[in-house]
Amino acid sequence: MQLYYTPNSPYARICRIVAIEGGIMDGIELVQVPLRTPDSAALRHGPLGKIPLLVDGDLALGESRLICGYLDQRSSRPPSLPGANDWQAQAHESLMSGFLEGVTNWSRETRRAKSEQSAFILQVEQQRAIRALDHLDRTVAAPATEPAITYGDLALVAALGMVDFYELVPDWRADRPALTAWLEPYAALSSVRESVPTQAAMNPLTPR
Ligand SMILES: N[C@@H](CCC(=O)N[C@@H](CS)C(=O)NCC(=O)O)C(=O)O
């Protein structure tokens, strides 16, 4: 089984953490690919050229959430996805993954040439992120000794990782103690530590 990825992709990061915490990383070959180029090996398995992409035999599975569901079936850990009829858990997950989608859009906009950036998009995403951070600080669960390895929680971990790495809201911890405390046990996991984004792995979004 191969997982096509880039080291700084928050969506691939969720899949990597689920695989590591599920103890099934030995059966997965990580294949690092470039994005937005016809040279990407991911294009041998489908037309989109997006990652994460999990390839298992003739199955080429895109979308991080589906990949986590597939990995769940190979692991003895509790599933990372909520039950199909557990609407409260699905709502919680969609809030976290929506926050991640917003900060991903925001970081992409900041990485475009200054002259191409949209002030409107930057403002919309900043306001969305601030609202989400405030809401999460009010509603997040108390920090756990053994933090839950769920898609939604890991989407929040990955989103906060983006906020930190791209310095989107530099002082977000200052007045959000509950969210800060919630993150701490995740930040202590080696799966989370070894998947933090790095400057060395920055991918250009446009040709240079
Ligand atoms: N909804 C997708 C999002 C995946 C995604 O946006 N991947 C980005 C990298 S973080 C990508 O492949 N981008 C390709 C491109 O920008 O051309 C998922 O959950 O896997």
Short mmCIF file of C-alpha atoms and ligand atoms in Angstrom, two decimals:
data_model
loop_
_atom_site.label_atom_id
_atom_site.label_comp_id
_atom_site.label_asym_id
_atom_site.label_seq_id
_atom_site.Cartn_x
_atom_site.Cartn_y
_atom_site.Cartn_z
CA MET A 1 0.00 0.00 0.00
CA GLN A 2 1.36 3.46 -0.91
CA LEU A 3 0.38 6.83 0.50
CA TYR A 4 1.21 9.64 -1.91
CA TYR A 5 1.79 12.81 0.06
CA THR A 6 3.68 16.02 0.58
CA PRO A 7 5.30 16.55 4.00
CA ASN A 8 3.45 19.82 4.65
CA SER A 9 -0.03 18.77 3.51
CA PRO A 10 -2.40 18.98 6.50
CA TYR A 11 -4.73 16.43 4.87
CA ALA A 12 -1.92 13.92 4.37
CA ARG A 13 -0.81 14.69 7.93
CA ILE A 14 -4.16 13.49 9.30
CA CYS A 15 -3.78 10.19 7.37
CA ARG A 16 -0.19 9.74 8.51
CA ILE A 17 -1.15 10.26 12.17
CA VAL A 18 -4.07 7.80 11.88
CA ALA A 19 -1.73 5.22 10.30
CA ILE A 20 1.03 5.72 12.89
CA GLU A 21 -1.35 5.67 15.85
CA GLY A 22 -3.08 2.62 14.35
CA GLY A 23 0.27 0.80 14.27
CA ILE A 24 -0.03 0.06 10.55
CA MET A 25 2.69 2.33 9.14
CA ASP A 26 4.90 -0.71 8.44
CA GLY A 27 2.52 -1.75 5.67
CA ILE A 28 2.48 1.68 4.05
CA GLU A 29 5.12 3.11 1.74
CA LEU A 30 5.17 6.91 1.86
CA VAL A 31 5.69 8.34 -1.62
CA GLN A 32 6.48 12.05 -1.68
CA VAL A 33 5.24 13.77 -4.85
CA PRO A 34 5.36 17.29 -6.25
CA LEU A 35 2.07 19.14 -6.81
CA ARG A 36 0.82 20.97 -9.88
CA THR A 37 3.21 19.35 -12.30
CA PRO A 38 2.65 16.67 -14.95
CA ASP A 39 5.67 14.83 -13.45
CA SER A 40 3.76 13.82 -10.32
CA ALA A 41 3.70 10.04 -9.83
CA ALA A 42 0.22 10.45 -8.34
CA LEU A 43 -1.03 11.12 -11.89
CA ARG A 44 -0.30 7.49 -12.77
CA HIS A 45 -3.22 6.57 -10.51
CA GLY A 46 -5.79 9.18 -11.45
CA PRO A 47 -6.37 12.49 -13.18
CA LEU A 48 -6.50 14.88 -10.21
CA GLY A 49 -2.88 15.02 -9.06
CA LYS A 50 -4.11 15.74 -5.53
CA ILE A 51 -2.79 14.27 -2.34
CA PRO A 52 -3.25 12.45 -0.06
CA LEU A 53 -3.83 9.48 -2.36
CA LEU A 54 -3.79 5.92 -1.04
CA VAL A 55 -3.02 3.19 -3.56
CA ASP A 56 -3.70 -0.43 -2.63
CA GLY A 57 -3.53 -2.77 -5.62
CA ASP A 58 -6.06 -1.48 -8.13
CA LEU A 59 -7.69 0.84 -5.58
CA ALA A 60 -6.66 4.53 -5.78
CA LEU A 61 -8.42 6.31 -2.94
CA GLY A 62 -8.36 10.11 -2.67
CA GLU A 63 -9.88 12.31 0.08
CA SER A 64 -8.29 12.14 3.51
CA ARG A 65 -11.54 11.17 5.25
CA LEU A 66 -12.07 8.14 3.02
CA ILE A 67 -8.43 7.16 3.45
CA CYS A 68 -8.78 7.31 7.24
CA GLY A 69 -11.87 5.07 7.02
CA TYR A 70 -9.88 2.58 4.93
CA LEU A 71 -6.96 2.68 7.39
CA ASP A 72 -9.38 2.19 10.30
CA GLN A 73 -10.38 -1.17 8.85
CA ARG A 74 -6.76 -2.33 9.01
CA SER A 75 -6.12 -1.16 12.54
CA SER A 76 -7.26 -2.48 15.89
CA ARG A 77 -7.77 1.03 17.28
CA PRO A 78 -11.24 2.54 17.69
CA PRO A 79 -12.37 4.06 14.36
CA SER A 80 -11.29 7.60 13.53
CA LEU A 81 -14.66 8.32 11.88
CA PRO A 82 -17.99 8.74 13.67
CA GLY A 83 -20.87 6.34 13.02
CA ALA A 84 -23.06 7.23 10.04
CA ASN A 85 -26.02 8.06 12.31
CA ASP A 86 -24.08 9.89 15.00
CA TRP A 87 -25.05 13.35 13.82
CA GLN A 88 -23.61 15.24 16.80
CA ALA A 89 -20.20 13.65 16.20
CA GLN A 90 -20.52 14.32 12.45
CA ALA A 91 -21.36 17.97 13.17
CA HIS A 92 -18.35 18.25 15.49
CA GLU A 93 -16.13 16.71 12.81
CA SER A 94 -17.46 19.00 10.09
CA LEU A 95 -16.69 22.06 12.21
CA MET A 96 -13.07 20.99 12.65
CA SER A 97 -12.63 20.03 9.01
CA GLY A 98 -14.32 23.27 7.87
CA PHE A 99 -11.85 25.23 10.00
CA LEU A 100 -9.00 23.29 8.36
CA GLU A 101 -10.39 24.01 4.89
CA GLY A 102 -10.57 27.72 5.72
CA VAL A 103 -7.01 28.01 7.02
CA THR A 104 -5.76 25.95 4.06
CA ASN A 105 -7.42 28.42 1.66
CA TRP A 106 -6.03 31.31 3.67
CA SER A 107 -2.46 29.97 3.67
CA ARG A 108 -2.66 29.31 -0.09
CA GLU A 109 -3.70 32.90 -0.68
CA THR A 110 -0.78 34.19 1.43
CA ARG A 111 1.63 32.09 -0.62
CA ARG A 112 0.63 33.65 -3.93
CA ALA A 113 2.63 36.59 -5.27
CA LYS A 114 1.59 39.73 -3.35
CA SER A 115 0.28 41.33 -6.55
CA GLU A 116 -2.07 38.35 -7.12
CA GLN A 117 -3.45 38.09 -3.59
CA SER A 118 -7.08 39.01 -2.99
CA ALA A 119 -7.51 41.34 -0.01
CA PHE A 120 -11.14 40.20 0.14
CA ILE A 121 -10.28 36.48 0.39
CA LEU A 122 -7.59 37.22 3.00
CA GLN A 123 -10.12 39.14 5.08
CA VAL A 124 -12.88 36.54 4.74
CA GLU A 125 -10.58 33.70 5.78
CA GLN A 126 -9.06 35.68 8.64
CA GLN A 127 -12.51 36.47 10.03
CA ARG A 128 -13.64 32.84 9.58
CA ALA A 129 -10.56 31.57 11.42
CA ILE A 130 -10.95 34.06 14.31
CA ARG A 131 -14.61 33.09 14.73
CA ALA A 132 -13.69 29.39 14.68
CA LEU A 133 -10.83 29.82 17.17
CA ASP A 134 -13.12 31.72 19.57
CA HIS A 135 -15.90 29.16 19.20
CA LEU A 136 -13.52 26.24 19.72
CA ASP A 137 -12.02 27.89 22.81
CA ARG A 138 -15.53 28.05 24.29
CA THR A 139 -16.60 24.52 23.30
CA VAL A 140 -13.56 22.25 23.09
CA ALA A 141 -13.37 19.27 25.48
CA ALA A 142 -11.05 19.27 28.48
CA PRO A 143 -7.55 18.06 27.59
CA ALA A 144 -7.30 14.26 27.70
CA THR A 145 -4.43 12.16 29.02
CA GLU A 146 -4.84 9.95 25.96
CA PRO A 147 -6.15 12.24 23.24
CA ALA A 148 -8.77 10.84 20.84
CA ILE A 149 -7.45 9.85 17.42
CA THR A 150 -10.43 10.95 15.36
CA TYR A 151 -10.52 12.57 11.94
CA GLY A 152 -12.18 15.69 13.36
CA ASP A 153 -9.75 16.14 16.24
CA LEU A 154 -6.78 15.59 13.93
CA ALA A 155 -8.22 18.08 11.44
CA LEU A 156 -8.16 20.60 14.30
CA VAL A 157 -4.59 19.61 15.20
CA ALA A 158 -3.58 20.03 11.54
CA ALA A 159 -5.45 23.35 11.25
CA LEU A 160 -3.73 24.77 14.35
CA GLY A 161 -0.45 23.50 12.90
CA MET A 162 -1.15 25.59 9.78
CA VAL A 163 -2.08 28.63 11.88
CA ASP A 164 1.25 28.32 13.71
CA PHE A 165 3.43 27.45 10.72
CA TYR A 166 2.15 30.25 8.46
CA GLU A 167 1.79 32.63 11.45
CA LEU A 168 -1.79 33.31 10.39
CA VAL A 169 -2.95 34.36 13.89
CA PRO A 170 0.40 34.84 15.66
CA ASP A 171 -0.98 35.31 19.18
CA TRP A 172 -3.95 32.92 19.06
CA ARG A 173 -2.99 31.19 22.33
CA ALA A 174 -2.89 34.45 24.32
CA ASP A 175 -6.61 34.64 25.12
CA ARG A 176 -7.70 31.07 24.26
CA PRO A 177 -6.54 28.99 27.26
CA ALA A 178 -8.97 26.09 26.75
CA LEU A 179 -7.95 25.49 23.14
CA THR A 180 -4.28 25.89 24.07
CA ALA A 181 -4.65 23.26 26.81
CA TRP A 182 -6.63 20.93 24.50
CA LEU A 183 -3.76 20.91 21.99
CA GLU A 184 -1.02 20.07 24.48
CA PRO A 185 -1.53 16.28 24.75
CA TYR A 186 -1.68 16.04 20.94
CA ALA A 187 1.52 18.06 20.59
CA ALA A 188 3.22 15.52 22.85
CA LEU A 189 2.46 12.56 20.53
CA SER A 190 5.44 11.51 18.41
CA SER A 191 3.09 11.01 15.41
CA VAL A 192 2.11 14.68 15.68
CA ARG A 193 5.63 15.93 16.37
CA GLU A 194 7.15 14.09 13.42
CA SER A 195 4.55 15.41 10.97
CA VAL A 196 4.76 19.15 11.71
CA PRO A 197 5.19 21.29 8.59
CA THR A 198 8.72 22.53 7.91
CA GLN A 199 10.26 25.31 5.86
CA ALA A 200 12.48 22.73 4.13
CA ALA A 201 9.41 20.97 2.70
CA MET A 202 7.63 24.09 1.43
CA ASN A 203 6.10 23.42 -1.99
CA PRO A 204 5.91 26.27 -4.46
CA LEU A 205 2.26 26.77 -5.49
CA THR A 206 3.18 28.36 -8.78
CA PRO A 207 6.20 27.89 -11.06
CA ARG A 208 9.17 30.06 -10.06
N1 LIG B 1 -10.56 17.32 0.40
C1 LIG B 1 -9.23 16.82 0.13
C2 LIG B 1 -8.26 17.99 0.11
C3 LIG B 1 -6.88 17.56 -0.33
C4 LIG B 1 -6.05 18.75 -0.78
O1 LIG B 1 -6.52 19.89 -0.87
N2 LIG B 1 -4.80 18.46 -1.09
C5 LIG B 1 -3.91 19.48 -1.59
C6 LIG B 1 -2.61 19.48 -0.82
S1 LIG B 1 -2.89 19.93 0.88
C7 LIG B 1 -3.58 19.17 -3.03
O2 LIG B 1 -3.40 18.04 -3.39
N3 LIG B 1 -3.50 20.20 -3.87
C8 LIG B 1 -3.17 20.00 -5.25
C9 LIG B 1 -3.11 21.28 -5.97
O3 LIG B 1 -3.14 22.32 -5.29
O4 LIG B 1 -3.01 21.25 -7.17
C10 LIG B 1 -8.86 15.78 1.19
O5 LIG B 1 -9.49 15.77 2.25
O6 LIG B 1 -7.96 14.96 0.94
#
